[in-house]
Tab-separated table of C-alpha atoms in Angstrom:
chain	number	residue	atom	x	y	z
Y	1	MET	CA	0.000	0.000	0.000
Y	2	LEU	CA	1.210	3.463	-0.816
Y	3	ASP	CA	1.820	6.042	1.898
Y	4	ILE	CA	-1.229	8.308	1.843
Y	5	ASN	CA	1.004	11.216	2.804
Y	6	LEU	CA	2.652	10.919	-0.618
Y	7	LEU	CA	-0.707	11.549	-2.235
Y	8	ARG	CA	-1.497	14.396	0.139
Y	9	LYS	CA	1.827	16.154	-0.384
Y	10	ASP	CA	2.316	15.666	-4.139
Y	11	LEU	CA	-0.673	14.028	-5.808
Y	12	ASP	CA	0.490	15.008	-9.301
Y	13	ALA	CA	3.813	13.196	-8.861
Y	14	VAL	CA	2.087	10.017	-7.665
Y	15	VAL	CA	-0.365	10.103	-10.580
Y	16	ALA	CA	2.536	10.578	-13.009
Y	17	LYS	CA	4.336	7.516	-11.604
Y	18	LEU	CA	1.153	5.443	-11.727
Y	19	GLU	CA	0.652	6.445	-15.354
Y	20	ARG	CA	4.095	5.009	-16.153
Y	21	ARG	CA	2.555	1.582	-15.534
Y	22	LYS	CA	0.598	2.043	-18.781
Y	23	SER	CA	-2.722	0.629	-17.623
Y	24	PRO	CA	-5.638	1.022	-20.075
Y	25	GLN	CA	-7.631	2.595	-17.241
Y	26	PRO	CA	-6.355	5.138	-14.684
Y	27	PHE	CA	-5.521	3.521	-11.369
Y	28	LEU	CA	-6.664	6.540	-9.362
Y	29	ASP	CA	-9.865	8.555	-9.672
Y	30	VAL	CA	-8.261	11.874	-8.793
Y	31	ALA	CA	-11.551	13.758	-8.450
Y	32	ALA	CA	-13.024	11.151	-6.102
Y	33	PHE	CA	-9.844	10.987	-4.007
Y	34	THR	CA	-9.667	14.786	-3.779
Y	35	ALA	CA	-13.326	14.962	-2.727
Y	36	LEU	CA	-12.760	12.397	0.024
Y	37	GLU	CA	-9.645	14.189	1.243
Y	38	THR	CA	-11.477	17.529	1.289
Y	39	GLU	CA	-14.333	16.039	3.287
Y	40	ARG	CA	-11.884	14.360	5.687
Y	41	LYS	CA	-10.199	17.678	6.413
Y	42	GLN	CA	-13.537	19.437	6.861
Y	43	ILE	CA	-14.771	16.795	9.300
Y	44	GLN	CA	-11.553	16.894	11.298
Y	45	VAL	CA	-11.584	20.702	11.491
Y	46	ARG	CA	-15.245	20.703	12.504
Y	47	THR	CA	-14.568	17.961	15.077
Y	48	GLU	CA	-11.800	20.049	16.659
Y	49	GLU	CA	-14.136	23.057	16.786
Y	50	LEU	CA	-16.903	21.019	18.400
Y	51	GLN	CA	-14.520	19.488	20.932
Y	52	ALA	CA	-13.163	22.913	21.862
Y	53	LYS	CA	-16.666	24.289	22.239
Y	54	ARG	CA	-17.749	21.326	24.355
Y	55	ASN	CA	-14.737	21.788	26.633
Y	56	SER	CA	-15.557	25.475	26.999
Y	57	LEU	CA	-19.189	24.739	27.805
Y	58	SER	CA	-18.197	22.068	30.308
Y	59	LYS	CA	-16.097	24.636	32.153
Y	60	GLN	CA	-19.044	27.035	31.995
Y	61	ILE	CA	-21.306	24.413	33.583
Y	62	GLY	CA	-18.881	24.099	36.494
Y	63	GLN	CA	-18.844	27.862	36.948
Y	64	LEU	CA	-22.656	28.113	36.811
Y	65	LYS	CA	-23.019	25.328	39.349
Y	66	ALA	CA	-20.601	27.066	41.649
Y	67	LYS	CA	-22.816	30.142	41.490
Y	68	GLY	CA	-26.002	28.150	41.982
Y	69	GLN	CA	-27.321	29.129	38.569
Y	70	ASP	CA	-29.389	27.075	36.109
Y	71	VAL	CA	-27.179	24.795	33.979
Y	72	ALA	CA	-29.938	23.019	32.021
Y	73	PRO	CA	-29.680	25.158	28.832
Y	74	VAL	CA	-25.923	24.742	28.666
Y	75	MET	CA	-26.145	21.001	29.341
Y	76	ALA	CA	-28.678	20.686	26.512
Y	77	GLU	CA	-26.265	22.497	24.211
Y	78	VAL	CA	-23.456	20.106	25.268
Y	79	ALA	CA	-25.720	17.131	24.545
Y	80	GLY	CA	-26.393	18.505	21.072
Y	81	LEU	CA	-22.684	18.869	20.482
Y	82	GLY	CA	-22.243	15.250	21.544
Y	83	ASP	CA	-24.756	14.130	18.942
Y	84	GLU	CA	-22.983	16.132	16.242
Y	85	LEU	CA	-19.596	14.768	17.300
Y	86	LYS	CA	-20.919	11.211	17.132
Y	87	ALA	CA	-22.294	11.795	13.636
Y	88	ALA	CA	-19.002	13.359	12.569
Y	89	ALA	CA	-17.030	10.407	13.944
Y	90	GLU	CA	-19.262	7.951	12.080
Y	91	ARG	CA	-18.902	9.866	8.815
Y	92	LEU	CA	-15.147	10.212	9.305
Y	93	GLU	CA	-14.908	6.452	9.724
Y	94	GLN	CA	-16.765	5.999	6.429
Y	95	VAL	CA	-14.483	8.470	4.642
Y	96	GLN	CA	-11.358	6.841	6.067
Y	97	ALA	CA	-12.628	3.431	4.937
Y	98	ALA	CA	-13.199	4.777	1.422
Y	99	LEU	CA	-9.705	6.291	1.369
Y	100	ASN	CA	-8.217	3.001	2.573
Y	101	ALA	CA	-10.117	1.092	-0.124
Y	102	THR	CA	-8.693	3.503	-2.705
Y	103	LEU	CA	-5.166	2.906	-1.413
Y	104	MET	CA	-5.657	-0.872	-1.404
Y	105	GLY	CA	-6.462	-0.715	-5.109
Y	106	LEU	CA	-3.341	1.236	-6.083
Y	107	PRO	CA	-0.230	-0.649	-7.273
Y	108	ASN	CA	3.279	0.115	-6.105
Y	109	LEU	CA	5.180	2.959	-7.729
Y	110	PRO	CA	7.920	1.798	-10.119
Y	111	GLN	CA	11.484	2.821	-9.350
Y	112	ASP	CA	12.873	5.521	-11.627
Y	113	GLU	CA	15.258	3.050	-13.302
Y	114	VAL	CA	12.423	0.758	-14.453
Y	115	PRO	CA	11.921	1.080	-18.235
Y	116	VAL	CA	8.578	2.453	-19.372
Y	117	GLY	CA	6.524	0.066	-21.488
Y	118	ARG	CA	2.991	-1.211	-22.007
Y	119	ASP	CA	3.626	-4.981	-21.906
Y	120	GLU	CA	6.344	-7.630	-22.131
Y	121	THR	CA	7.596	-6.118	-25.399
Y	122	GLY	CA	8.972	-3.257	-23.308
Y	123	ASN	CA	11.122	-5.502	-21.093
Y	124	VAL	CA	14.880	-5.030	-21.335
Y	125	GLU	CA	17.223	-7.993	-21.536
Y	126	GLN	CA	20.125	-7.769	-19.092
Y	127	ARG	CA	22.206	-10.850	-19.866
Y	128	ARG	CA	22.226	-14.414	-21.162
Y	129	TRP	CA	23.867	-17.605	-19.980
Y	130	SER	CA	24.259	-21.086	-21.409
Y	131	PRO	CA	26.479	-24.055	-20.521
Y	132	ALA	CA	28.992	-22.604	-22.980
Y	133	GLY	CA	29.397	-19.606	-20.684
Y	134	PRO	CA	28.005	-16.130	-19.835
Y	135	GLY	CA	26.662	-14.181	-22.774
Y	136	THR	CA	26.157	-17.220	-24.987
Y	137	ASP	CA	22.986	-18.574	-26.559
Y	138	ALA	CA	21.708	-22.092	-26.168
Y	139	ALA	CA	23.333	-24.506	-28.582
Y	140	PRO	CA	20.743	-26.112	-30.884
Y	141	LEU	CA	20.070	-29.791	-30.347
Y	142	PRO	CA	21.498	-32.005	-33.123
Y	143	PHE	CA	18.033	-33.492	-33.727
Y	144	THR	CA	14.446	-32.273	-33.843
Y	145	PRO	CA	13.494	-31.654	-30.199
Y	146	ARG	CA	10.338	-33.089	-28.679
Y	147	ASP	CA	8.324	-31.035	-26.240
Y	148	HIS	CA	7.972	-31.934	-22.572
Y	149	VAL	CA	4.590	-33.601	-23.060
Y	150	ASP	CA	5.868	-36.060	-25.648
Y	151	LEU	CA	8.960	-36.689	-23.515
Y	152	GLY	CA	7.136	-36.814	-20.204
Y	153	VAL	CA	4.217	-39.122	-20.958
Y	154	PRO	CA	6.406	-42.264	-21.315
Y	155	LEU	CA	8.117	-41.239	-18.052
Y	156	GLY	CA	4.848	-41.013	-16.093
Y	157	LEU	CA	3.433	-37.571	-16.916
Y	158	ASP	CA	-0.333	-38.172	-17.007
Y	159	PHE	CA	-2.817	-35.431	-17.873
Y	160	ASP	CA	-5.755	-37.747	-18.569
Y	161	THR	CA	-5.913	-39.108	-15.031
Y	162	ALA	CA	-5.527	-35.591	-13.635
Y	163	ALA	CA	-8.419	-34.380	-15.805
Y	164	LYS	CA	-10.651	-37.176	-14.475
Y	165	LEU	CA	-9.759	-36.231	-10.918
Y	166	SER	CA	-9.734	-32.434	-11.080
Y	167	GLY	CA	-10.413	-31.125	-14.574
Y	168	SER	CA	-8.085	-29.326	-16.946
Y	169	ARG	CA	-4.748	-27.753	-16.017
Y	170	PHE	CA	-3.753	-30.357	-13.474
Y	171	ALA	CA	-1.081	-33.056	-13.782
Y	172	PHE	CA	-0.721	-36.528	-12.289
Y	173	LEU	CA	2.928	-37.637	-11.987
Y	174	ARG	CA	4.054	-41.193	-11.366
Y	175	GLY	CA	7.260	-43.174	-11.553
Y	176	PRO	CA	10.391	-41.570	-13.078
Y	177	VAL	CA	8.917	-38.131	-13.694
Y	178	ALA	CA	7.514	-37.965	-10.152
Y	179	ARG	CA	10.968	-38.807	-8.775
Y	180	LEU	CA	12.497	-36.107	-10.953
Y	181	HIS	CA	9.973	-33.565	-9.702
Y	182	ARG	CA	10.729	-34.434	-6.064
Y	183	ALA	CA	14.487	-34.396	-6.691
Y	184	LEU	CA	14.339	-30.915	-8.215
Y	185	ALA	CA	12.514	-29.477	-5.196
Y	186	GLN	CA	14.953	-31.043	-2.731
Y	187	PHE	CA	17.919	-29.880	-4.779
Y	188	MET	CA	16.622	-26.292	-4.871
Y	189	LEU	CA	15.996	-26.221	-1.123
Y	190	ASP	CA	19.475	-27.529	-0.381
Y	191	VAL	CA	21.129	-24.925	-2.612
Y	192	GLN	CA	19.127	-22.068	-1.121
Y	193	THR	CA	19.705	-23.144	2.487
Y	194	GLN	CA	23.246	-24.537	2.337
Y	195	GLN	CA	24.812	-22.184	-0.203
Y	196	HIS	CA	22.747	-18.996	0.074
Y	197	GLY	CA	21.862	-18.807	3.757
Y	198	TYR	CA	18.067	-19.065	3.692
Y	199	THR	CA	16.156	-20.647	6.559
Y	200	GLU	CA	13.926	-23.484	5.392
Y	201	CYS	CA	10.283	-23.170	6.421
Y	202	TYR	CA	7.115	-25.197	6.180
Y	203	THR	CA	4.034	-22.984	6.056
Y	204	PRO	CA	0.247	-23.380	6.012
Y	205	TYR	CA	-1.311	-23.732	2.569
Y	206	ILE	CA	-4.542	-22.052	3.717
Y	207	VAL	CA	-4.442	-18.448	4.932
Y	208	ASN	CA	-6.817	-15.780	6.171
Y	209	GLN	CA	-8.057	-12.861	4.124
Y	210	GLU	CA	-5.936	-10.254	5.925
Y	211	VAL	CA	-2.801	-12.242	5.124
Y	212	LEU	CA	-3.516	-11.982	1.390
Y	213	GLU	CA	-4.271	-8.298	1.821
Y	214	GLY	CA	-0.860	-7.972	3.444
Y	215	THR	CA	1.041	-9.148	0.377
Y	216	GLY	CA	-1.314	-7.571	-2.156
Y	217	GLN	CA	-3.222	-10.523	-3.620
Y	218	LEU	CA	-6.431	-9.088	-2.172
Y	219	PRO	CA	-8.597	-7.318	-2.941
Y	220	LYS	CA	-7.479	-6.855	-6.560
Y	221	PHE	CA	-6.795	-10.491	-7.524
Y	222	LYS	CA	-9.555	-12.281	-5.635
Y	223	ASP	CA	-10.800	-14.025	-8.790
Y	224	ASP	CA	-7.352	-15.574	-9.327
Y	225	MET	CA	-7.484	-17.312	-5.948
Y	226	PHE	CA	-9.067	-20.581	-4.805
Y	227	TRP	CA	-11.384	-20.007	-1.840
Y	228	VAL	CA	-12.057	-22.630	0.816
Y	229	SER	CA	-14.816	-23.147	3.376
Y	230	ARG	CA	-14.903	-25.062	6.646
Y	231	GLY	CA	-17.456	-27.807	6.237
Y	232	GLY	CA	-19.947	-25.452	4.650
Y	233	ASP	CA	-19.923	-23.066	7.611
Y	234	GLU	CA	-21.080	-19.820	6.005
Y	235	THR	CA	-20.290	-17.851	9.153
Y	236	ALA	CA	-16.597	-18.787	9.112
Y	237	PRO	CA	-14.218	-16.055	7.900
Y	238	ALA	CA	-13.037	-16.296	4.298
Y	239	GLN	CA	-9.892	-18.345	3.731
Y	240	TYR	CA	-7.848	-19.045	0.628
Y	241	LEU	CA	-5.344	-21.541	-0.774
Y	242	ILE	CA	-1.973	-19.852	-1.214
Y	243	SER	CA	-0.913	-18.949	-4.749
Y	244	THR	CA	2.714	-18.827	-3.553
Y	245	SER	CA	4.472	-19.344	-0.223
Y	246	GLU	CA	5.636	-15.730	-0.540
Y	247	ILE	CA	2.283	-14.994	1.108
Y	248	SER	CA	2.897	-16.998	4.272
Y	249	LEU	CA	6.651	-16.363	4.456
Y	250	THR	CA	6.350	-12.586	4.136
Y	251	ASN	CA	3.431	-12.365	6.544
Y	252	SER	CA	5.441	-14.220	9.185
Y	253	VAL	CA	6.715	-10.774	10.277
Y	254	ARG	CA	3.348	-8.993	10.130
Y	255	GLU	CA	2.455	-6.722	13.068
Y	256	GLN	CA	5.984	-6.975	14.486
Y	257	ILE	CA	8.731	-4.509	15.325
Y	258	LEU	CA	12.009	-6.284	14.577
Y	259	ASP	CA	15.467	-5.467	15.841
Y	260	ALA	CA	17.704	-4.082	13.097
Y	261	ALA	CA	20.257	-6.757	14.014
Y	262	GLN	CA	17.778	-9.431	12.845
Y	263	LEU	CA	17.839	-8.092	9.296
Y	264	PRO	CA	18.092	-9.302	6.674
Y	265	ILE	CA	15.776	-12.240	7.326
Y	266	LYS	CA	16.081	-14.836	4.547
Y	267	LEU	CA	13.382	-17.493	4.277
Y	268	THR	CA	12.651	-20.270	1.792
Y	269	ALA	CA	9.925	-22.877	1.449
Y	270	HIS	CA	8.772	-25.567	-0.944
Y	271	SER	CA	5.014	-25.585	-1.339
Y	272	PRO	CA	2.234	-26.292	-3.766
Y	273	CYS	CA	0.728	-23.144	-5.266
Y	274	PHE	CA	-2.918	-22.803	-6.301
Y	275	ARG	CA	-4.074	-20.320	-8.933
Y	276	SER	CA	-7.431	-20.208	-10.659
Y	277	GLU	CA	-5.842	-18.171	-13.488
Y	278	ALA	CA	-9.159	-16.425	-14.124
Y	279	GLY	CA	-7.585	-13.996	-16.565
Y	280	SER	CA	-5.609	-16.515	-18.627
Y	281	ALA	CA	-8.275	-18.476	-20.484
Y	282	GLY	CA	-6.865	-20.171	-23.550
Y	283	ARG	CA	-3.204	-19.506	-22.695
Y	284	ASP	CA	-0.625	-22.313	-22.468
Y	285	THR	CA	-3.217	-25.052	-22.410
Y	286	ARG	CA	-0.758	-27.779	-23.411
Y	287	GLY	CA	1.381	-29.392	-20.766
Y	288	MET	CA	2.709	-28.043	-17.482
Y	289	ILE	CA	3.498	-24.424	-18.313
Y	290	ARG	CA	0.346	-22.915	-16.761
Y	291	GLN	CA	-1.340	-25.078	-14.130
Y	292	HIS	CA	-3.954	-24.531	-11.433
Y	293	GLN	CA	-1.675	-26.434	-9.014
Y	294	PHE	CA	2.099	-26.384	-9.214
Y	295	ASP	CA	5.070	-26.500	-6.860
Y	296	LYS	CA	7.583	-23.769	-6.211
Y	297	VAL	CA	10.581	-23.135	-4.006
Y	298	GLU	CA	10.189	-19.540	-2.892
Y	299	MET	CA	12.762	-17.082	-1.568
Y	300	VAL	CA	11.791	-14.141	0.677
Y	301	GLN	CA	13.991	-11.481	2.220
Y	302	ILE	CA	13.024	-8.921	4.859
Y	303	THR	CA	15.507	-6.052	4.888
Y	304	THR	CA	16.106	-2.453	5.829
Y	305	PRO	CA	15.383	0.110	3.077
Y	306	GLU	CA	19.125	0.604	2.589
Y	307	GLN	CA	19.664	-3.124	1.972
Y	308	SER	CA	16.819	-3.891	-0.409
Y	309	ASP	CA	18.298	-2.939	-3.782
Y	310	ALA	CA	21.406	-5.044	-3.134
Y	311	ALA	CA	19.215	-7.865	-1.809
Y	312	LEU	CA	17.273	-7.920	-5.082
Y	313	GLN	CA	20.447	-8.385	-7.106
Y	314	GLU	CA	21.533	-11.104	-4.681
Y	315	MET	CA	18.237	-12.973	-5.042
Y	316	VAL	CA	18.435	-12.871	-8.825
Y	317	GLY	CA	21.868	-14.460	-8.504
Y	318	HIS	CA	20.477	-17.127	-6.189
Y	319	ALA	CA	17.857	-18.090	-8.772
Y	320	GLU	CA	20.446	-18.011	-11.557
Y	321	ARG	CA	22.652	-20.411	-9.628
Y	322	ILE	CA	19.980	-23.110	-9.759
Y	323	LEU	CA	19.739	-22.809	-13.537
Y	324	GLN	CA	23.502	-22.853	-13.933
Y	325	LEU	CA	23.905	-25.974	-11.814
Y	326	LEU	CA	21.201	-27.657	-13.896
Y	327	GLN	CA	22.963	-26.560	-17.090
Y	328	LEU	CA	19.866	-24.786	-18.378
Y	329	PRO	CA	20.284	-21.839	-20.784
Y	330	TYR	CA	18.480	-18.689	-19.652
Y	331	ARG	CA	18.303	-14.945	-19.874
Y	332	VAL	CA	17.588	-12.219	-17.303
Y	333	VAL	CA	15.195	-9.406	-18.212
Y	334	LEU	CA	14.259	-6.224	-16.358
Y	335	LEU	CA	10.494	-5.872	-16.518
Y	336	CYS	CA	9.022	-2.649	-17.824
Y	337	THR	CA	6.420	-0.615	-15.931
Y	338	GLY	CA	3.491	-2.196	-17.764
Y	339	ASP	CA	4.568	-5.792	-17.118
Y	340	MET	CA	5.483	-5.592	-13.417
Y	341	GLY	CA	3.379	-7.184	-10.734
Y	342	PHE	CA	0.977	-5.175	-8.585
Y	343	GLY	CA	3.206	-4.932	-5.504
Y	344	ALA	CA	6.603	-4.606	-7.170
Y	345	ALA	CA	8.772	-1.513	-7.440
Y	346	ARG	CA	11.300	-3.387	-9.606
Y	347	THR	CA	11.269	-6.923	-11.016
Y	348	TYR	CA	13.708	-9.151	-12.851
Y	349	ASP	CA	12.444	-12.252	-14.635
Y	350	LEU	CA	14.600	-15.263	-15.396
Y	351	GLU	CA	13.508	-16.937	-18.613
Y	352	VAL	CA	14.690	-20.457	-19.396
Y	353	TRP	CA	15.258	-21.715	-22.940
Y	354	LEU	CA	12.795	-24.348	-24.187
Y	355	PRO	CA	14.078	-25.995	-27.382
Y	356	ALA	CA	10.718	-27.393	-28.513
Y	357	GLN	CA	9.133	-23.945	-28.335
Y	358	ASN	CA	12.257	-22.257	-29.668
Y	359	THR	CA	11.829	-19.499	-27.109
Y	360	TYR	CA	12.559	-18.377	-23.568
Y	361	ARG	CA	9.831	-18.821	-20.923
Y	362	GLU	CA	9.608	-17.319	-17.438
Y	363	ILE	CA	10.839	-19.617	-14.675
Y	364	SER	CA	11.519	-17.121	-11.883
Y	365	SER	CA	10.429	-13.622	-10.990
Y	366	CYS	CA	12.360	-11.638	-8.359
Y	367	SER	CA	10.863	-8.418	-7.016
Y	368	ASN	CA	11.643	-5.633	-4.587
Y	369	CYS	CA	8.359	-4.482	-3.075
Y	370	GLU	CA	10.051	-1.856	-0.885
Y	371	ALA	CA	7.612	-0.831	1.909
Y	372	PHE	CA	4.445	-1.589	-0.093
Y	373	GLN	CA	3.665	-4.901	1.620
Y	374	ALA	CA	5.149	-3.872	4.957
Y	375	ARG	CA	2.739	-0.952	5.231
Y	376	ARG	CA	-0.197	-3.299	4.730
Y	377	MET	CA	1.223	-5.801	7.253
Y	378	GLN	CA	2.562	-3.184	9.690
Y	379	ALA	CA	5.929	-4.938	9.645
Y	380	ARG	CA	8.614	-2.656	11.079
Y	381	PHE	CA	12.068	-2.534	12.607
Y	382	ARG	CA	13.811	-0.137	14.989
Y	383	ASN	CA	16.204	2.062	13.049
Y	384	ALA	CA	19.454	3.581	14.306
Y	385	ALA	CA	17.488	6.303	16.074
Y	386	GLY	CA	15.414	3.663	17.866
Y	387	LYS	CA	12.247	4.628	15.990
Y	388	PRO	CA	9.951	2.104	14.273
Y	389	GLU	CA	10.369	2.145	10.484
Y	390	LEU	CA	8.786	-0.014	7.800
Y	391	VAL	CA	10.904	-2.908	6.530
Y	392	HIS	CA	11.377	-3.649	2.844
Y	393	THR	CA	10.185	-7.014	1.502
Y	394	LEU	CA	11.496	-8.978	-1.472
Y	395	ASN	CA	10.420	-12.237	-3.048
Y	396	GLY	CA	11.561	-14.517	-5.832
Y	397	SER	CA	11.150	-18.009	-7.201
Y	398	GLY	CA	14.056	-20.272	-6.574
Y	399	LEU	CA	12.582	-21.909	-8.783
Y	400	ALA	CA	9.160	-22.958	-10.105
Y	401	VAL	CA	9.535	-26.734	-9.876
Y	402	GLY	CA	7.185	-27.742	-12.689
Y	403	ARG	CA	8.677	-25.354	-15.198
Y	404	THR	CA	12.161	-26.482	-14.194
Y	405	LEU	CA	11.100	-30.055	-14.840
Y	406	VAL	CA	9.875	-28.964	-18.288
Y	407	ALA	CA	13.217	-27.284	-18.966
Y	408	VAL	CA	15.246	-30.296	-17.820
Y	409	LEU	CA	13.208	-32.642	-20.015
Y	410	GLU	CA	13.525	-30.488	-23.116
Y	411	ASN	CA	17.121	-29.303	-22.763
Y	412	HIS	CA	18.606	-32.625	-21.653
Y	413	GLN	CA	16.616	-34.918	-23.929
Y	414	GLN	CA	18.442	-37.484	-26.014
Y	415	PRO	CA	17.475	-38.845	-29.443
Y	416	ASP	CA	15.871	-41.967	-27.945
Y	417	GLY	CA	13.635	-39.907	-25.626
Y	418	SER	CA	15.657	-40.564	-22.480
Y	419	ILE	CA	16.797	-37.661	-20.300
Y	420	ALA	CA	20.422	-37.036	-19.314
Y	421	ILE	CA	20.410	-36.000	-15.648
Y	422	PRO	CA	22.569	-32.948	-14.831
Y	423	GLU	CA	25.451	-33.922	-12.587
Y	424	ALA	CA	24.341	-31.664	-9.716
Y	425	LEU	CA	20.964	-33.417	-9.607
Y	426	ARG	CA	22.201	-36.992	-9.679
Y	427	PRO	CA	22.707	-37.390	-5.902
Y	428	TYR	CA	18.965	-36.673	-5.485
Y	429	LEU	CA	18.148	-39.551	-7.836
Y	430	GLY	CA	20.399	-42.143	-6.224
Y	431	GLY	CA	23.237	-41.415	-8.628
Y	432	GLN	CA	21.103	-42.076	-11.688
Y	433	ALA	CA	22.629	-40.465	-14.810
Y	434	VAL	CA	19.853	-41.131	-17.322
Y	435	LEU	CA	16.076	-41.144	-16.868
Y	436	ARG	CA	14.302	-43.727	-19.014
Y	437	ALA	CA	10.783	-44.983	-19.335
């Protein structure tokens, strides 16, 4: 959530930064916001006047009583002021709620260095890597590559059974491909914890509404979430399946004041992720690229404002390391203003090469949210002056397990359909060097 004082002090500057996000519709109704702010000020000024008058009249009542004079008219006037103050307080609460709802619908402001663009065509490539070395493109396979579906089905990738169980965009894994999926997740966790200093966590998969508000999934993206109920109890508060463990990891510091010495906090977790993908009908319907349920190893950092830019670069490197160890060609792109996520101030995507598609596809997204989430969560630390200050929050995929499985299948396929296992992954498969049906 943005700091409302930014809007109060320099509304034009905030609107200009929001417009850099290139949304078809304005994010902020300036006239409506200005009207609410004007009314808020008027109510607060009137409230102060009424309170001052009531205090004056209360003193007058004491003086009249001391003189034995009639206080009934003055007491009636005080009662009337009380009624007006109550009405003002109720209206102020309504105005404040409307202002808060406006703020909850506003995305984060992009950092000045973020390129301006309407969609992914405005993203700026930063670098490439392949097993041949930094700056190199993926070497073409010496045969016509198969896609991950054709490769995966003989290895146990089963979409038909999943469709019978749950409908489209689910996968049922068995045998070799299930082992590969598990091995990838364990490998990623070990790299992030043992090499990069993250603390492994296991989090709930179901969270409360205010938790999703804290990281920005609600209220804007409610239709992209899966909702759950407790045995049909309509009186129970709304709960949701997590779309990423970023939600639970980041909210682990909500409503806390941390010691500066605790920062940065580095957390990681492997979890399933559930997304209804309401706005993606017809996209990536083949295979495992876009699923309603998928697994991900997530990275989260909680830092001071001074640390967050460096932490973002570090996290990108942590995600890159996984791809390098798996010998998967990739590129890093800086997202433009129109392609960034709702809560991000700056985002880098890692895109892995998929030979069968002859293109790069997103496999990790690393974002600095600055104080946007922290303000919603009221997550703070004590700064050098001993005063509470909002932390900065960062998140990134380290990596999406299903998409990594896709990349391993396609990049390490052999002419007979078997899969050469990258050396770094072999210990997680009992030393197995080749995956065969």
